[in-house]
Amino acid sequence: MTIRAHMMDQPLMISDILRHAANCHGETQIITRLPENGEIHRQGYFQTHERTKQLANALKKKLKIKSGERVSTIAWNSHRHFELYYGISGMGAVIHTVNPRLDPKQLIWMLEHAGSKAVFFDKTFAPLIDGIAKHCKGVKNWILMSDKSHLDCVSTKCLSYEELIADYPAEFDWPVFDENAAAGLCYTSGTTGDPKGVLYSHRSNILHAMACNSADVIGVGSRGVMLPVVPMFHVNAWGIPYACPMSGATLVMPGAQMDGPSIHELLESENVTYVAGVPTVWLGLLEYLQKNNKRIDSVQRVLIGGSALPEALLRAYEDEYGVEMQQGWGMTEMSPLGTVNVPLPKHDDLSREEIIKIKLKQGRLVYGVGMRIVDDEGNELPWDGASSGHVQVRGPWVSSGYFRGAGADSFTKDGWFQTGDVAHLDGDGYMTITDRSKDVIKTGGEWISSIDLENAAMGHPSVAMAAVVGRPHPKWQERPLMVIQLREGFEPDPNSILEYLSGQVPKWWLPDGIEFIDEMPIGATGKILKTKLREIYADYVFPDVDA
Ligand code: AMP
């Protein structure tokens, strides 16, 4: 029989992270390239805490936000977005981070589905807000994340962030409540159908941040200077806005400017030691460094995830620039971290080529995440580094369901989340992704739904059947290839199909290649066999790549 211990049952509260940073790392800075004018802004964690308390007062008293209500952000990485992370969750409400790259129709749907009461947005998104505001009936307040001198950029009736908080004192008693209460909401469109909301709790975000701070995970530490290029609207910027103040690391926020020269300037001027983001960003920076003969000597490590780490990128940064490339894997439903790649002591004597093979794996399981690999019938497969199967996960920062009950079929009866990735595990816990069972394409870190593209194409008079598969692309990791079986009597006309799709899907969804097939491969259940299509077009090269 167990006996009850005497440890305090103190709930894990997000507000405690910032309180700790203010007390113990008060002068450590958050440096922001302001989204509204590109200027550099600096403030310490102490001042950030003071401003966040002003914000919490304003949310409660001026905007009348109550516990559990959702407040949305459409914003870049900045000190104000950081304050919103803490102010909204800290006072008991839920921060809903919105991906501005989504189609406006989907944005409206999402804000309504989330039940958002207020939206904070950066100046860059003023035209977007003017387009959607009248359709978002539930949103009571729109707040421009700047001072009032920029308010003329938007026609929608708005408050400015600085005016909003200026009226309130920096005294606020952070409430203590159930650590399992929702703190954040982030929608994933990484599957088919409507996006699904993942609700993070105070507990899950804190446990995830503590895991991030371990030496073999992110482990930035108080001497580290972290620049998250990964946006704060993508899975809490991989937990970095929680992990850095917890460990006292300096944060450098790039605002709206993610291009090679702007990122390079910040890396140099702020002596950044650690950066995190998707491969496309590092490809852009690499091109800039090589063309302009620039260096990034302060940078020690790059955490790269969201898509597989390309071998050429790994070699270029490690061999030419002396930067350690560290691959991570995870997903919105996992807060996101599941695996991070760190070579083990036993690999010290391996040759460079052998080490590269290890570094190209998605990484080793982070403590806290349970994983199993199963076959089509649900039988568990051995960790032998060869048996590929469906990846299922569970753990205290893995979602157990979606907001408003969507997507129940993503979870097994015995409580595991089905990731939609196919992989094998080896005896050291290194996972290698070999395929994806979900029907989506990930391009430059963003999702394209194959099914939405196919449905759009099906309306074209010449199309009998349309199927979209992702094919490798050197810049975007993956781009859509559309395969079409024509109706009888029609001639192939890719331009007419592209033109037809243009009005229906975002521009960046348009397929980079359209191929025509005499007979679509169809499986026993009448579905198009995407696996067969991937085989047929295994060596396909997109026209722009050829050029
Ligand atoms: P998201 O929920 O948008 O963060 O996307 C998560 C998905 O991105 C995963 O399920 C994988 O399919 C893919 N992904 C993330 N990291 C990697 C990686 N290192 N290698 C390959 N695929 C990845």
XYZ file of C-alpha atoms and ligand atoms in Angstrom:
570
model
C 0.000 0.000 0.000
C 1.298 3.484 -0.850
C 1.338 6.320 1.709
C 0.671 9.965 0.948
C 3.766 12.179 0.905
C 4.018 15.602 2.508
C 5.087 17.621 -0.526
C 3.092 20.797 -1.163
C 0.411 20.431 -3.773
C 1.142 23.781 -5.391
C -0.414 24.228 -8.843
C 1.972 24.958 -11.709
C 0.995 28.457 -12.886
C 2.391 30.199 -15.969
C 2.436 33.525 -14.094
C 5.078 32.022 -11.789
C 7.543 31.722 -14.661
C 7.488 35.458 -15.321
C 7.511 36.303 -11.613
C 10.630 34.142 -11.278
C 12.286 35.790 -14.302
C 11.476 39.275 -12.929
C 12.933 38.407 -9.510
C 16.006 36.473 -10.592
C 16.767 37.707 -14.125
C 15.186 41.143 -13.999
C 17.801 42.805 -16.192
C 18.012 40.022 -18.756
C 16.517 41.421 -21.898
C 13.884 40.754 -24.464
C 15.121 42.492 -27.598
C 12.536 43.104 -30.310
C 12.695 44.369 -33.845
C 9.401 46.244 -33.677
C 6.913 44.994 -36.262
C 5.485 48.508 -36.769
C 8.707 50.294 -37.770
C 11.691 47.904 -37.663
C 13.328 49.775 -34.757
C 15.050 47.832 -31.974
C 13.295 47.834 -28.600
C 14.836 46.513 -25.373
C 13.322 45.710 -22.008
C 14.286 43.447 -19.118
C 12.186 40.652 -17.568
C 11.456 42.922 -14.578
C 9.966 45.627 -16.782
C 8.184 42.976 -18.833
C 6.539 41.669 -15.672
C 5.442 45.189 -14.717
C 3.911 45.778 -18.157
C 2.272 42.345 -18.121
C 0.554 43.188 -14.829
C -0.714 46.430 -16.389
C -1.991 44.358 -19.318
C -3.734 41.856 -17.025
C -5.526 44.757 -15.310
C -6.580 46.167 -18.673
C -7.836 42.782 -19.886
C -9.938 42.416 -16.777
C -11.161 45.961 -16.223
C -11.272 47.549 -19.666
C -11.897 44.580 -21.975
C -13.946 42.694 -19.343
C -12.235 39.394 -20.134
C -13.244 36.636 -17.758
C -11.573 33.428 -16.694
C -11.602 30.801 -19.436
C -12.482 33.253 -22.222
C -10.386 33.283 -25.377
C -8.316 36.259 -26.496
C -6.625 35.961 -29.898
C -3.361 37.256 -31.297
C -2.453 37.713 -34.954
C 1.111 38.744 -34.406
C 4.824 38.312 -34.985
C 7.395 37.501 -32.314
C 7.751 40.574 -30.120
C 7.903 41.683 -26.483
C 4.212 42.638 -26.676
C 3.253 39.172 -27.926
C 5.313 37.764 -25.054
C 3.409 39.983 -22.582
C 0.131 38.708 -24.039
C 1.281 35.094 -23.507
C 1.658 35.819 -19.796
C -1.037 38.447 -19.264
C -3.869 36.471 -20.851
C -2.987 33.053 -19.397
C -1.860 34.534 -16.100
C -5.218 36.195 -15.390
C -7.006 32.894 -16.153
C -8.059 33.454 -19.766
C -6.825 31.537 -22.825
C -4.451 32.948 -25.431
C -5.428 31.834 -28.912
C -2.526 32.346 -31.328
C -3.659 32.640 -34.938
C -1.595 31.837 -38.015
C -1.963 34.919 -40.260
C -0.945 32.924 -43.327
C -4.310 31.160 -43.338
C -6.984 32.030 -45.826
C -9.158 34.936 -44.471
C -12.265 32.705 -44.672
C -10.542 30.178 -42.460
C -9.400 32.938 -40.088
C -12.982 34.116 -39.620
C -14.110 30.537 -39.046
C -11.341 30.039 -36.494
C -11.998 33.226 -34.503
C -15.674 32.326 -34.330
C -14.999 28.690 -33.451
C -12.588 29.777 -30.733
C -15.247 32.169 -29.397
C -12.668 34.934 -29.330
C -13.657 38.049 -27.352
C -10.760 40.302 -28.382
C -8.046 40.238 -31.031
C -4.573 41.773 -30.664
C -2.796 42.265 -34.000
C 0.385 43.735 -35.475
C 0.358 46.660 -37.889
C 1.376 44.346 -40.774
C -2.001 42.673 -40.484
C -4.123 45.846 -40.538
C -5.457 45.162 -44.089
C -6.302 41.604 -43.060
C -8.191 42.869 -39.995
C -10.107 45.400 -42.111
C -11.170 42.519 -44.361
C -12.355 40.148 -41.637
C -13.494 42.321 -38.686
C -17.089 42.827 -39.838
C -17.559 39.047 -40.166
C -16.360 38.278 -36.622
C -19.466 39.024 -34.618
C -18.175 37.634 -31.330
C -15.057 39.816 -31.221
C -15.778 42.875 -29.055
C -12.402 44.606 -29.239
C -9.605 44.887 -31.795
C -6.261 46.077 -30.434
C -3.343 47.262 -32.554
C -0.075 46.115 -30.950
C 1.648 49.485 -31.059
C 1.129 53.038 -29.814
C -1.647 55.331 -30.960
C 0.511 57.062 -33.593
C 0.027 53.996 -35.822
C -3.755 53.759 -35.458
C -4.369 55.392 -38.839
C -3.138 52.201 -40.571
C -6.459 50.510 -39.857
C -10.080 51.496 -40.620
C -11.639 49.089 -38.099
C -12.368 50.717 -34.746
C -9.359 49.829 -32.625
C -7.537 50.573 -29.413
C -3.767 50.766 -29.297
C -1.893 48.396 -26.983
C 0.198 51.097 -25.354
C -2.827 53.304 -24.616
C -4.716 50.288 -23.300
C -2.128 49.350 -20.712
C -0.997 52.893 -19.827
C -4.133 53.559 -17.790
C -3.558 50.675 -15.396
C -1.160 50.080 -12.494
C 1.578 47.463 -12.403
C -0.046 45.779 -9.433
C -1.909 42.597 -10.070
C -2.302 39.547 -7.862
C -1.880 36.621 -10.187
C -4.685 34.209 -9.338
C -3.896 30.611 -8.400
C -6.257 28.014 -9.841
C -6.326 24.478 -11.219
C -3.075 23.821 -13.093
C -5.047 21.798 -15.639
C -7.020 24.893 -16.675
C -6.547 25.915 -20.311
C -3.814 28.517 -20.878
C -3.460 28.508 -24.658
C -5.263 27.454 -27.812
C -3.588 26.738 -31.141
C -5.329 25.297 -34.190
C -3.635 22.751 -36.369
C -4.462 22.307 -40.010
C -2.095 19.381 -40.217
C -4.944 17.006 -41.071
C -7.955 17.067 -43.346
C -11.213 18.928 -42.747
C -11.575 22.000 -40.561
C -8.580 22.964 -38.393
C -8.666 21.495 -34.908
C -7.973 23.382 -31.708
C -5.376 22.120 -29.247
C -5.810 23.445 -25.716
C -2.633 23.644 -23.648
C -2.808 23.822 -19.865
C -0.668 25.712 -17.348
C 0.674 22.361 -16.209
C 1.467 21.041 -19.697
C 3.260 24.236 -20.763
C 5.365 24.319 -17.608
C 6.338 20.648 -17.726
C 7.169 21.032 -21.414
C 9.308 24.114 -20.693
C 11.171 22.285 -17.936
C 11.887 19.433 -20.340
C 13.063 21.972 -22.965
C 15.536 23.351 -20.446
C 17.332 20.024 -19.981
C 20.882 19.903 -21.308
C 20.169 17.375 -24.052
C 16.990 19.097 -25.233
C 17.191 22.885 -25.764
C 18.960 23.854 -22.532
C 19.715 27.493 -23.417
C 20.562 28.588 -19.853
C 21.146 32.063 -18.431
C 24.256 32.637 -20.571
C 22.365 31.842 -23.735
C 20.836 34.267 -26.218
C 17.951 32.672 -28.098
C 16.404 33.928 -31.311
C 13.198 32.042 -32.075
C 12.514 32.457 -35.785
C 9.734 29.938 -35.301
C 6.656 32.164 -34.961
C 4.750 32.517 -31.715
C 1.617 31.452 -33.657
C 3.182 28.005 -34.325
C 2.782 25.842 -31.214
C 3.884 28.510 -28.729
C 7.099 29.081 -30.714
C 8.068 25.542 -29.669
C 7.746 26.505 -25.974
C 10.678 28.961 -26.135
C 8.746 31.927 -24.616
C 8.230 29.763 -21.515
C 11.599 27.982 -21.394
C 13.778 31.127 -21.789
C 12.424 33.239 -18.906
C 12.391 30.098 -16.761
C 16.139 29.664 -17.251
C 16.995 33.370 -17.565
C 18.014 33.264 -21.220
C 17.997 36.446 -23.310
C 15.297 36.484 -25.986
C 15.708 38.149 -29.373
C 12.418 38.643 -31.185
C 12.690 39.235 -34.944
C 9.289 40.924 -35.437
C 8.034 40.935 -39.013
C 11.442 40.685 -40.704
C 12.438 37.058 -41.238
C 14.550 37.556 -44.386
C 18.232 36.545 -44.500
C 19.775 40.050 -44.101
C 17.481 41.038 -41.181
C 18.049 37.804 -39.298
C 21.794 38.020 -39.920
C 21.911 41.579 -38.581
C 20.212 40.517 -35.331
C 22.405 37.431 -34.931
C 25.495 39.630 -35.153
C 24.341 42.693 -33.200
C 22.855 40.702 -30.298
C 25.498 37.943 -30.181
C 22.844 35.274 -30.529
C 24.005 31.814 -29.444
C 20.985 29.674 -30.248
C 18.343 29.889 -32.993
C 15.257 27.837 -33.762
C 13.088 27.510 -36.855
C 12.000 25.498 -39.898
C 14.513 24.523 -42.638
C 13.239 27.085 -45.192
C 14.415 29.965 -42.994
C 17.911 28.493 -42.650
C 18.097 27.938 -46.403
C 17.298 31.644 -46.921
C 19.934 32.700 -44.414
C 22.512 30.332 -45.901
C 22.012 31.809 -49.350
C 22.540 35.291 -47.921
C 25.678 34.263 -45.979
C 27.235 32.561 -48.980
C 26.459 35.339 -51.470
C 27.692 38.110 -49.183
C 30.596 36.319 -47.584
C 29.153 36.824 -44.079
C 29.718 34.813 -40.890
C 27.577 34.003 -37.857
C 30.333 33.324 -35.356
C 28.312 33.853 -32.176
C 25.797 31.136 -33.103
C 26.561 27.815 -31.471
C 23.454 25.766 -32.222
C 20.450 25.770 -34.531
C 17.352 23.844 -33.531
C 15.633 22.816 -36.717
C 12.254 21.148 -36.907
C 8.821 21.205 -38.462
C 10.207 19.316 -41.474
C 13.139 16.979 -41.976
C 16.627 18.512 -41.790
C 18.049 18.505 -45.342
C 21.512 16.918 -45.512
C 22.981 19.775 -47.589
C 21.882 22.277 -44.949
C 23.399 20.210 -42.145
C 26.726 19.962 -43.970
C 26.834 23.642 -44.968
C 26.177 25.066 -41.476
C 28.334 22.565 -39.601
C 31.249 22.408 -42.040
C 31.383 25.989 -43.343
C 30.092 27.967 -40.341
C 30.919 25.752 -37.339
C 27.307 25.813 -36.127
C 25.841 22.680 -34.580
C 22.619 21.604 -36.298
C 20.158 19.901 -34.002
C 17.045 18.295 -35.435
C 13.814 18.113 -33.438
C 10.464 16.518 -34.171
C 7.075 17.232 -32.695
C 3.694 18.655 -33.497
C 1.015 21.088 -32.395
C -0.691 18.336 -30.390
C 2.586 17.687 -28.532
C 3.336 21.261 -27.348
C 5.428 20.434 -29.624
C 8.540 18.576 -28.521
C 8.790 14.802 -28.904
C 12.346 14.105 -30.010
C 15.594 16.066 -30.229
C 18.757 14.847 -31.888
C 21.860 14.816 -29.711
C 24.687 12.351 -30.417
C 25.622 10.083 -27.507
C 29.086 9.624 -25.948
C 29.326 6.246 -27.675
C 29.234 8.088 -31.017
C 32.389 10.103 -30.253
C 34.674 7.849 -32.239
C 32.446 7.576 -35.280
C 33.526 8.993 -38.627
C 32.009 12.262 -39.841
C 29.859 10.389 -42.387
C 28.495 8.050 -39.695
C 27.686 11.008 -37.418
C 25.835 12.713 -40.261
C 23.678 9.616 -40.690
C 22.741 9.847 -36.991
C 22.061 13.580 -37.148
C 19.631 13.092 -40.013
C 17.375 11.015 -37.760
C 14.548 13.017 -36.159
C 16.120 12.567 -32.730
C 15.858 10.784 -29.403
C 12.741 10.683 -27.299
C 12.559 13.483 -24.767
C 11.786 12.238 -21.244
C 8.070 12.750 -20.650
C 6.944 11.562 -24.057
C 5.925 7.922 -24.396
C 6.024 6.479 -27.888
C 5.065 3.268 -29.615
C 5.253 2.207 -33.238
C 2.414 -0.001 -34.452
C 1.533 -1.830 -37.669
C -1.770 -1.409 -39.576
C -3.487 -3.839 -37.171
C -2.280 -1.947 -34.102
C 0.410 -4.492 -33.088
C 3.421 -2.923 -31.435
C 6.630 -3.151 -33.470
C 10.134 -3.683 -32.025
C 12.637 -0.836 -31.525
C 15.050 -2.393 -33.989
C 15.862 0.602 -36.183
C 14.110 -1.047 -39.144
C 10.451 -1.882 -38.422
C 8.489 1.143 -39.654
C 4.961 1.758 -38.459
C 2.491 4.377 -37.238
C 3.822 6.646 -34.503
C 1.614 6.951 -31.421
C 2.461 9.120 -28.425
C 1.245 10.002 -24.960
C 2.430 12.143 -22.097
C 1.657 15.162 -19.906
C 2.155 17.637 -22.782
C 0.370 15.541 -25.421
C -3.209 16.504 -26.238
C -5.945 14.059 -25.187
C -8.608 15.560 -27.475
C -9.473 18.642 -29.531
C -11.397 21.806 -28.655
C -15.163 21.340 -28.901
C -14.808 17.581 -29.378
C -13.407 17.450 -32.924
C -11.147 14.688 -34.267
C -11.925 11.921 -31.768
C -10.631 9.349 -34.283
C -7.072 10.649 -33.764
C -6.951 8.919 -30.382
C -6.790 5.180 -29.666
C -9.133 3.506 -27.201
C -6.229 2.943 -24.815
C -5.291 6.636 -24.710
C -2.569 7.213 -27.325
C -2.512 10.038 -29.866
C -2.029 8.927 -33.496
C 0.464 11.336 -35.019
C -0.037 10.475 -38.696
C 3.728 10.018 -39.032
C 5.331 6.711 -39.971
C 8.714 5.928 -38.457
C 11.024 3.410 -36.842
C 12.772 3.569 -33.477
C 16.117 2.098 -32.553
C 17.467 0.715 -29.302
C 18.792 4.146 -28.224
C 15.385 5.797 -28.694
C 16.303 7.541 -31.981
C 13.255 7.954 -34.191
C 13.535 8.086 -37.987
C 10.522 9.250 -39.963
C 10.040 7.182 -43.104
C 6.622 8.352 -44.365
C 3.426 10.173 -43.429
C -0.007 8.536 -43.321
C -1.930 11.851 -43.106
C -2.951 13.311 -46.437
C -1.295 16.720 -46.245
C 1.691 18.546 -47.655
C 4.058 20.602 -45.542
C 5.726 23.417 -47.380
C 8.120 25.845 -45.693
C 6.602 24.901 -42.331
C 2.970 25.468 -43.357
C 0.303 22.908 -44.248
C -1.594 22.498 -47.491
C -4.609 20.195 -47.445
C -4.407 17.828 -50.435
C -8.128 17.146 -50.160
C -9.139 20.821 -50.306
C -6.975 21.266 -53.404
C -8.450 18.139 -55.009
C -12.014 19.253 -54.264
C -11.285 22.647 -55.779
C -9.866 21.059 -58.961
C -12.838 18.703 -59.320
C -15.025 21.674 -60.268
C -13.024 22.273 -63.466
C -14.985 21.010 -66.500
C -12.091 18.910 -67.843
C -11.290 17.072 -64.587
C -12.615 13.553 -64.014
C -10.339 12.832 -61.034
C -7.707 14.888 -59.239
C -5.146 13.787 -56.667
C -2.472 15.841 -54.961
C 0.739 14.445 -53.501
C 3.725 16.182 -51.957
C 7.049 15.855 -53.791
C 10.430 16.987 -52.493
C 11.472 20.562 -53.272
C 14.931 21.977 -52.492
C 13.649 25.295 -51.108
C 10.279 24.437 -49.545
C 11.056 20.810 -48.522
C 7.802 19.721 -50.177
C 5.464 21.207 -52.806
C 2.152 19.937 -54.222
C 2.042 17.942 -57.452
C -1.479 17.620 -58.893
C -2.245 14.532 -60.921
C -5.318 14.691 -63.150
C -7.331 12.173 -65.098
C -9.244 14.093 -67.778
C -12.843 13.634 -68.836
C -13.208 12.162 -72.282
C -12.810 14.619 -75.103
C -10.662 17.123 -73.152
C -7.063 18.027 -73.880
C -4.508 18.701 -71.080
C -4.486 22.417 -70.263
C -2.551 23.025 -67.015
C -2.832 26.824 -67.260
C -6.603 26.718 -67.361
C -6.611 24.499 -64.239
C -4.221 26.809 -62.398
C -6.343 29.804 -63.327
C -9.432 28.002 -62.092
C -7.781 27.121 -58.761
C -6.426 30.650 -58.274
C -9.680 32.130 -57.063
C -10.410 29.279 -54.680
C -7.274 28.552 -52.703
C -4.469 30.743 -51.304
C -1.812 31.518 -53.914
C 0.880 29.569 -52.081
C -1.269 26.410 -52.292
C -1.227 26.363 -56.111
C 0.455 23.157 -57.323
C 3.976 23.626 -58.663
C 3.378 20.839 -61.136
C 0.322 19.384 -62.913
C 0.619 15.980 -64.551
C -1.997 14.112 -66.567
C -2.505 10.389 -66.159
C -4.554 8.044 -68.381
C -5.899 5.997 -65.511
C -5.796 6.954 -61.848
C -4.644 4.060 -59.590
C -7.640 3.083 -57.449
C -7.559 0.816 -54.365
C -10.011 -1.865 -53.237
C -12.161 0.597 -51.309
C -12.487 2.909 -54.326
C -9.972 5.463 -53.005
C -7.165 6.877 -55.099
C -3.937 5.120 -54.141
C -1.635 7.953 -53.126
C 1.126 5.475 -52.303
C 1.037 4.272 -55.909
C 1.080 7.865 -57.186
C 4.117 8.633 -55.031
C 5.789 5.583 -56.586
C 4.881 6.641 -60.148
C 6.186 10.158 -59.547
C 9.098 9.113 -57.339
C 11.636 10.861 -59.581
C 9.436 13.824 -60.437
C 11.232 17.160 -60.580
C 9.180 20.379 -60.476
C 9.563 22.630 -63.544
C 10.918 25.571 -61.491
C 13.608 23.331 -60.012
C 14.670 22.203 -63.473
C 14.932 25.807 -64.576
P 2.748 20.900 -36.810
O 1.652 20.346 -36.008
O 2.309 21.915 -37.815
O 3.883 21.365 -35.968
O 3.338 19.711 -37.715
C 3.778 18.503 -37.168
C 4.223 17.571 -38.264
O 5.322 18.127 -38.977
C 4.691 16.237 -37.789
O 3.631 15.355 -37.516
C 5.539 15.782 -38.961
O 4.740 15.268 -40.009
C 6.173 17.086 -39.430
N 7.500 17.249 -38.801
C 7.811 17.982 -37.712
N 9.136 17.897 -37.439
C 9.673 17.087 -38.379
C 10.997 16.585 -38.643
N 12.056 16.919 -37.899
N 11.138 15.742 -39.696
C 10.098 15.391 -40.473
N 8.842 15.828 -40.278
C 8.625 16.668 -39.249
